[in-house]
Short mmCIF file of C-alpha atoms in Angstrom, two decimals:
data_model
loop_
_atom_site.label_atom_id
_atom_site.label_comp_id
_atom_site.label_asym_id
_atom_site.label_seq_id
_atom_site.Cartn_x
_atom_site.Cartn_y
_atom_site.Cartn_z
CA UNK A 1216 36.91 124.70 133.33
CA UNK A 1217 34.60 121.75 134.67
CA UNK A 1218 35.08 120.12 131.22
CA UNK A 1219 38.74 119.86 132.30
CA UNK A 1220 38.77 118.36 135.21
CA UNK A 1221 38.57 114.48 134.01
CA UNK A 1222 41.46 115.59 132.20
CA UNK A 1223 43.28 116.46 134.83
CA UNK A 1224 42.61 113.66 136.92
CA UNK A 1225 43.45 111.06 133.92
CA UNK A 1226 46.69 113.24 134.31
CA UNK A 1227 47.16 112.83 137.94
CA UNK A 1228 46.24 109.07 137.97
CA UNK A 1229 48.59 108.66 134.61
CA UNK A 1230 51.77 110.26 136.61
CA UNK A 1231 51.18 108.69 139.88
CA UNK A 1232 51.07 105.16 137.77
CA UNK A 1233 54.62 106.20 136.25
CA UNK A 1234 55.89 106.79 139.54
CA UNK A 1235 54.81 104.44 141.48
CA UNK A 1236 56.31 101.59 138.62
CA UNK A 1237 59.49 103.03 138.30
CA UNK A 1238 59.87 102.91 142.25
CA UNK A 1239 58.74 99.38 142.09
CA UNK A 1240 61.53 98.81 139.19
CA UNK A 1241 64.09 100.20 141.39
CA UNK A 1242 63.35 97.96 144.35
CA UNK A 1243 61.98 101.09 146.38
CA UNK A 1244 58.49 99.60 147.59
CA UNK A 1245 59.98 95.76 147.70
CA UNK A 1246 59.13 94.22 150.90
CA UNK A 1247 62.03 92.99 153.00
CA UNK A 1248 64.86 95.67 151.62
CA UNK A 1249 64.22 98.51 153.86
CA UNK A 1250 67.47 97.64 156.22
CA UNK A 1251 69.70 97.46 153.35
CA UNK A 1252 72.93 98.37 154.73
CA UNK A 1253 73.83 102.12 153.53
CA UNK A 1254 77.51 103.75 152.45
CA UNK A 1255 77.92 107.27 152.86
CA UNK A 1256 75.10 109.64 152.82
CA UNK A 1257 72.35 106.83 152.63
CA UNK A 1258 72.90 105.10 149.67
CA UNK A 1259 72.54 101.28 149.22
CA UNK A 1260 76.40 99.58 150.12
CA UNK A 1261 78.13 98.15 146.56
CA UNK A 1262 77.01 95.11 145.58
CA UNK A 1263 73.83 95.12 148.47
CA UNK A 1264 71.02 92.92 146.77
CA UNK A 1265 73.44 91.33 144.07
CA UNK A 1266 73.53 87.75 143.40
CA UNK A 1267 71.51 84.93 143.46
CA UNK A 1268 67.74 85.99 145.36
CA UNK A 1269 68.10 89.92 144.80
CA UNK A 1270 65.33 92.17 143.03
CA UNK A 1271 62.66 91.05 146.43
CA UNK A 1272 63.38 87.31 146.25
CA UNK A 1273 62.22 85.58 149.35
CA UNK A 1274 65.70 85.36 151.75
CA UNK A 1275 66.86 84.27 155.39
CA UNK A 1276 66.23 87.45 157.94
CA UNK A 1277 66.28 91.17 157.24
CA UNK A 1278 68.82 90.69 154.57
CA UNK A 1279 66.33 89.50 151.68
CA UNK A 1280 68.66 87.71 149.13
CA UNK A 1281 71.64 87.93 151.41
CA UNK A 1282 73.29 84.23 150.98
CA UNK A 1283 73.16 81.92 153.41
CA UNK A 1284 75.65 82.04 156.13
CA UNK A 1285 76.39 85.71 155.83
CA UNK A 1286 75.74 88.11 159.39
CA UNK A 1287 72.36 89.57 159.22
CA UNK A 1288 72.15 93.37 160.78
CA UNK A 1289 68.78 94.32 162.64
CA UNK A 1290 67.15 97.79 161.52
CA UNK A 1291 69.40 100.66 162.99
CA UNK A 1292 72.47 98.44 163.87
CA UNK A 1293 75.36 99.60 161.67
CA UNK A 1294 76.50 97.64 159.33
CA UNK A 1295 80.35 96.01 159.41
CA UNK A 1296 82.03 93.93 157.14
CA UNK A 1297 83.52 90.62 159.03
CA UNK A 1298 86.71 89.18 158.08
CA UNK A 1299 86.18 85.46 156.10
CA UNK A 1300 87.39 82.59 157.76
CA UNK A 1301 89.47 79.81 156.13
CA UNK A 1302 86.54 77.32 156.58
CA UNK A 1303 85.36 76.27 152.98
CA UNK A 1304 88.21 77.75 151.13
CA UNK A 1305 90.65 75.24 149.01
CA UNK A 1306 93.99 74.53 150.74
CA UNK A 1307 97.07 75.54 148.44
CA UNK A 1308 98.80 72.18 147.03
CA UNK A 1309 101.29 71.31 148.82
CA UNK A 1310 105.01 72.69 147.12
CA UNK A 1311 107.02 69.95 145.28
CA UNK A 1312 109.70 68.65 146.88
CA UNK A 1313 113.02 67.57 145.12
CA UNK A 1314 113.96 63.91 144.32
CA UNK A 1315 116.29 62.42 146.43
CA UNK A 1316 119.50 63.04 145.27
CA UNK A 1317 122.26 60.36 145.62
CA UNK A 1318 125.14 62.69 144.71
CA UNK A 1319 125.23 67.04 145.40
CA UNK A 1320 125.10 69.21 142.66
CA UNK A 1321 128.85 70.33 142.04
CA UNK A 1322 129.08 73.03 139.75
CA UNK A 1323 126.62 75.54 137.52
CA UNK A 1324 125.32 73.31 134.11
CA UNK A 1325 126.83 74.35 131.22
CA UNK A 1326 125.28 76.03 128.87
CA UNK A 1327 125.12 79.86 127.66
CA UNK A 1328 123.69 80.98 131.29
CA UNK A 1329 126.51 80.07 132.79
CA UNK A 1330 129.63 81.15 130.31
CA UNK A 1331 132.18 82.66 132.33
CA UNK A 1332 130.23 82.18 135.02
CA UNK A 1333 130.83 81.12 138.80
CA UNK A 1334 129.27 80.99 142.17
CA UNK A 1335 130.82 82.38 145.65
CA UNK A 1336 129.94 80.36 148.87
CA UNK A 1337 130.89 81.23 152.00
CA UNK A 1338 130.24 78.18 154.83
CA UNK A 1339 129.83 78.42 158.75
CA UNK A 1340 128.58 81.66 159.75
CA UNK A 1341 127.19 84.16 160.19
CA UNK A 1342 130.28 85.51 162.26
CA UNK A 1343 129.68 89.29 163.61
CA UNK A 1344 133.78 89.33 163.65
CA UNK A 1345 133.95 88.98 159.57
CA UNK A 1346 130.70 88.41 158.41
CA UNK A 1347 129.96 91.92 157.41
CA UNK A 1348 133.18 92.80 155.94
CA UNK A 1349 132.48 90.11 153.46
CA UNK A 1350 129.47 91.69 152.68
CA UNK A 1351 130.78 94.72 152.05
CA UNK A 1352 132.92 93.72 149.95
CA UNK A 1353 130.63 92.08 147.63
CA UNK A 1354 128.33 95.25 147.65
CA UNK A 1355 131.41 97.22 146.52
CA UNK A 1356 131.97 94.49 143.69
CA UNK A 1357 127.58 94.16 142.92
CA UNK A 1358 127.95 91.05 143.66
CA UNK A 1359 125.94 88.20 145.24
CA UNK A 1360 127.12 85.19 146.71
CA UNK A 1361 125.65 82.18 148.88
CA UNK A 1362 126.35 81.72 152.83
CA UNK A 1363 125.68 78.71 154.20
CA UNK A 1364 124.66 79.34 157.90
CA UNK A 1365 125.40 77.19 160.72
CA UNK A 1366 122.02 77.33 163.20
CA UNK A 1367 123.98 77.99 166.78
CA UNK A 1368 125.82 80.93 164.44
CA UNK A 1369 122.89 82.18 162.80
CA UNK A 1370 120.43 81.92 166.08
CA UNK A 1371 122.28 85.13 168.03
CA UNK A 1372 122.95 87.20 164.51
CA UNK A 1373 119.84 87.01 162.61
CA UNK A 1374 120.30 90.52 161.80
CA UNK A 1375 123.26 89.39 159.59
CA UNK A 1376 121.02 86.99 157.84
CA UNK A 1377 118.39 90.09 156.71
CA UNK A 1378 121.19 92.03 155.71
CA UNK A 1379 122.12 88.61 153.26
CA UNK A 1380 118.66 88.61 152.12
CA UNK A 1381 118.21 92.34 151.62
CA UNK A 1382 121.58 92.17 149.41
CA UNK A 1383 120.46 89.83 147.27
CA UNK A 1384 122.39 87.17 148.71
CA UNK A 1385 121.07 83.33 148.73
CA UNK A 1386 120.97 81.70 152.19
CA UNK A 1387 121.59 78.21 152.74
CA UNK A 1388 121.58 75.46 155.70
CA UNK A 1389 124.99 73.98 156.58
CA UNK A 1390 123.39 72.26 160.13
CA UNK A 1391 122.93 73.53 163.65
CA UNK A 1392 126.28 72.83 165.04
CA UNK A 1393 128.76 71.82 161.81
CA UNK A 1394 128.80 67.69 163.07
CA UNK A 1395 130.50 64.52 160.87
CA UNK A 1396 126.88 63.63 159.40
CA UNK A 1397 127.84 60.16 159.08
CA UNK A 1398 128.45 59.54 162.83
CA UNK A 1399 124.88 60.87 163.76
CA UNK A 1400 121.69 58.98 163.98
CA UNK A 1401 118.90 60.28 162.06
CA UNK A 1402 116.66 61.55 164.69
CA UNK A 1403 119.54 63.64 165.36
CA UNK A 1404 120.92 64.93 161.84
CA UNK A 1405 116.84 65.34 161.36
CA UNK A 1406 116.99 67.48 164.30
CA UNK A 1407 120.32 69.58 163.23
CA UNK A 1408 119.11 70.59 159.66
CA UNK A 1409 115.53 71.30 160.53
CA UNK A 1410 116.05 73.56 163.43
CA UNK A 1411 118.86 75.60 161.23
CA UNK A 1412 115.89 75.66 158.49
CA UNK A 1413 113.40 77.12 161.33
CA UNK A 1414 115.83 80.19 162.33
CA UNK A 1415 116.41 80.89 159.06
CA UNK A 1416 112.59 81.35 158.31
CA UNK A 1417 112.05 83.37 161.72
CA UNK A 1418 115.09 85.68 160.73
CA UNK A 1419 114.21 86.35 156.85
CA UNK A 1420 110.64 84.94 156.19
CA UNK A 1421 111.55 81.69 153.99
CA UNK A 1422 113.04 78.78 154.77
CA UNK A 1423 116.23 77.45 152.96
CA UNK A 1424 116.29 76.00 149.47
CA UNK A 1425 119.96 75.17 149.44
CA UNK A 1426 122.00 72.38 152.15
CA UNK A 1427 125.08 71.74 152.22
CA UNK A 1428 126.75 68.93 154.43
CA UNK A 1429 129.64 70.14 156.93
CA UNK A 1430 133.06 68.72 155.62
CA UNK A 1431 131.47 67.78 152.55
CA UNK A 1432 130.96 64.23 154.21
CA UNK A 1433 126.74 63.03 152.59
CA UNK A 1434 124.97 60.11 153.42
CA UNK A 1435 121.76 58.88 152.38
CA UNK A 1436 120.42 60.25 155.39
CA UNK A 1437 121.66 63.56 154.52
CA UNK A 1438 120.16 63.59 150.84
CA UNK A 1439 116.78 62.44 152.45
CA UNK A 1440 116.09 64.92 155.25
CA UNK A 1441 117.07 67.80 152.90
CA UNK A 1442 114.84 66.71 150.13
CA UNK A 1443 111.96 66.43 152.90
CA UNK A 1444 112.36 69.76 153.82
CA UNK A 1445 112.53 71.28 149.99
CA UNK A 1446 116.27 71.09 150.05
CA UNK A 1447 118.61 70.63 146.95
CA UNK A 1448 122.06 69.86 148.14
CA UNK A 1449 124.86 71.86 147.04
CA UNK A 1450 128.61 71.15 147.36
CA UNK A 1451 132.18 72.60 145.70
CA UNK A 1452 134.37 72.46 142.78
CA UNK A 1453 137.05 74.72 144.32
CA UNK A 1454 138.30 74.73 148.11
CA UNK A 1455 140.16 77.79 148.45
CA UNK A 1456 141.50 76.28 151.74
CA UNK A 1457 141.15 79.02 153.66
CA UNK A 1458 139.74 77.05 156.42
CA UNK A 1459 143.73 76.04 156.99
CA UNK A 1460 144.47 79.46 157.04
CA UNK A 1461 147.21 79.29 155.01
CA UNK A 1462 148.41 83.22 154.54
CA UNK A 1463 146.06 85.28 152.06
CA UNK A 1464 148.60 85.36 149.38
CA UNK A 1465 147.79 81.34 149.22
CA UNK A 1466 144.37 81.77 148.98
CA UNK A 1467 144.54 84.50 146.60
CA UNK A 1468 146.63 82.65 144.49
CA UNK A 1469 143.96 78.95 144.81
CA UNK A 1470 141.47 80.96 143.64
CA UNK A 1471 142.92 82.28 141.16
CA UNK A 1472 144.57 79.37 139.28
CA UNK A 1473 141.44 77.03 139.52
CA UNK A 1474 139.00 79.68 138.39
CA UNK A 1475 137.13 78.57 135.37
CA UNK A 1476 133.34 78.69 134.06
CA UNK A 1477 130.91 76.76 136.28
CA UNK A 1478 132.99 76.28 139.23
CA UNK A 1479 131.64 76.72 142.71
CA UNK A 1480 134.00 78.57 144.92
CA UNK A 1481 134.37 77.71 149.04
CA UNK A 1482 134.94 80.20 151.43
CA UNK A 1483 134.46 80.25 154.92
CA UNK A 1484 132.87 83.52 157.43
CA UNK A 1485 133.25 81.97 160.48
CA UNK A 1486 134.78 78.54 162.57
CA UNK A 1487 137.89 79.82 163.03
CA UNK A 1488 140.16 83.50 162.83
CA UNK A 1489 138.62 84.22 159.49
CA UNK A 1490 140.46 87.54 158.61
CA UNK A 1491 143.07 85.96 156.17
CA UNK A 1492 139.50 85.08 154.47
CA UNK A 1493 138.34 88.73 154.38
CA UNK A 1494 141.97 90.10 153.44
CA UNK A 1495 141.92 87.21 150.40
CA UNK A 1496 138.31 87.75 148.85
CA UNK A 1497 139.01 91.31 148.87
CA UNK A 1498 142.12 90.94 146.89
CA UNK A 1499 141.16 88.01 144.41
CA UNK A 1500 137.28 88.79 143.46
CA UNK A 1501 138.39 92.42 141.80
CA UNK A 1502 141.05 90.10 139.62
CA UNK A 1503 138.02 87.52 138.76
CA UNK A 1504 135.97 90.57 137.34
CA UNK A 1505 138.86 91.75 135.84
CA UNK A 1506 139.64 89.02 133.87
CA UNK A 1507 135.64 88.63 133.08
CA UNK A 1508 134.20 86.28 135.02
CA UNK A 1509 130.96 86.71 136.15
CA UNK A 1510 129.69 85.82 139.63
CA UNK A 1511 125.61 84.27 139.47
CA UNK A 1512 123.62 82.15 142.43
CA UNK A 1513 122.59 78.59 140.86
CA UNK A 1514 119.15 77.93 139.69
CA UNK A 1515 116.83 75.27 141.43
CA UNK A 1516 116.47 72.51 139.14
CA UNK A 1517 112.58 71.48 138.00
CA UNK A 1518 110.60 70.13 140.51
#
């Protein structure tokens, strides 16, 4: 048995050797790592030691290898992720604006998109009176339309303007208080279609793409301030006049005869007793189907 005991010692010596260089591989006996931060039941966090200076390289406090600028944790203290701040991260470009129009768009291009094809806007509100009436009838229809709000209207029902959005309806800026743009300064027409733009984007989340002046009465002013603030302008092809309130059959019938692919219907929810417009779209927009038109929302030109 003496005979055996070099043996066994070259045996010892021979496994303690394997051991102790696969605990050196794994990073077990590397000075520095002992207060890696742990997950779970004591195992090293995802990604601890990874990157540039891992595997023992030399590294700023307890953290060996942890890059600069990231908190380091003192043995025992537990270990929390902090939330990044923007500093050092890329700003997003800044969206493209439109060009400066000098004329609105007035009616869907033609084309295969738009065959049959026309738009429903509805100008002034939102009115709690007839507002949502008008919606439901376009739910009943499946149909989507655009409603240019008025800022003083929208301000006190911006629960009318999520029900829009959540409908799939396209909101668009028609000014705070519905003024002759042409008699305002610019500070002041500035002032009216940026403010409108701001309660939209508290009510829904985005601010309009879409203006539209009151009356139909554009300056260069007009064309400028909206294209500042991302906005294409957007008037008519066919004034169903029921801001005369002429009697729904009359409206019914305006509609009606002028309907054609591309055209760009205006309505009105609000400045006025707005129930002859209710009474009419209910009556005319089953008879537009019928016949097959198709109701769409316009597409932004390229930017």
């Amino acid at each position: 048995m003496k005979n055996d005991e070099p043996t066994v010692g070259r045996r010892v010596l021979l496994r303690s050797a394997v051991f102790l260089g696969v605990a050196a591989a794994a990073g077990l006996l590397t000075s520095g790592e002992t207060n890696l931060p742990t997950s779970g039941a004591g195992t090293p966090a995802a990604g601890a030691g990874a990157g540039p200076g891992a595997g023992g390289a030399a590294g700023p406090g307890p953290l060996t290898g942890a890059p600069a600028g990231l908190p380091q944790f003192p043995r025992g203290s537990p270990y929390r992720l902090e939330p990044m701040t923007s500093e050092g991260v890329p700003e997003r470009p800044p969206a493209a604006k439109p060009a400066v129009r000098t004329r609105p768009i007035l009616e869907l291009p033609a084309g295969a998109s738009t065959a049959s094809a026309i738009t429903l806007t509805f100008d002034d509100g939102p009115d709690p009176r007839y507002t949502p009436a008008i919606l439901d009838t376009l739910a009943r229809h499946g149909v989507r339309a655009m409603f240019f709000v008025c800022g003083e209207m929208a301000v006190d029902n911006q629960d009318l303007l999520r029900r829009m959005v959540a409908e799939g309806h396209v909101i668009g800026n028609h000014t705070w208080t519905h003024p002759l743009i042409p008699k305002l300064s610019r500070p002041a027409l500035a002032s009216e279609i940026g403010r409108t733009s701001e309660v939209v984007q508290q009510a829904v989340g985005t601010a309009p793409l879409w203006f539209r002046a009151p009356y139909g009465a554009w300056n260069r002013a007009a064309f400028e301030i909206g294209a500042e603030l991302g906005m294409e302008p957007l008037a008519w092809t066919v004034d169903s006049l029921d801001w005369k309130e002429p009697g729904t059959a009359s409206i019914v019938s305006r509609v009606l005869r002028q309907a054609a692919p591309g055209v760009i219907v205006l309505n009105h929810d609000a400045g006025g007793n707005r129930s002859q417009s209710v009474q009419a779209l209910a009556s005319y927009l089953p008879q537009l189907l019928g016949r097959g038109f198709r109701t769409t929302l316009p597409e932004l030109p390229p930017r």
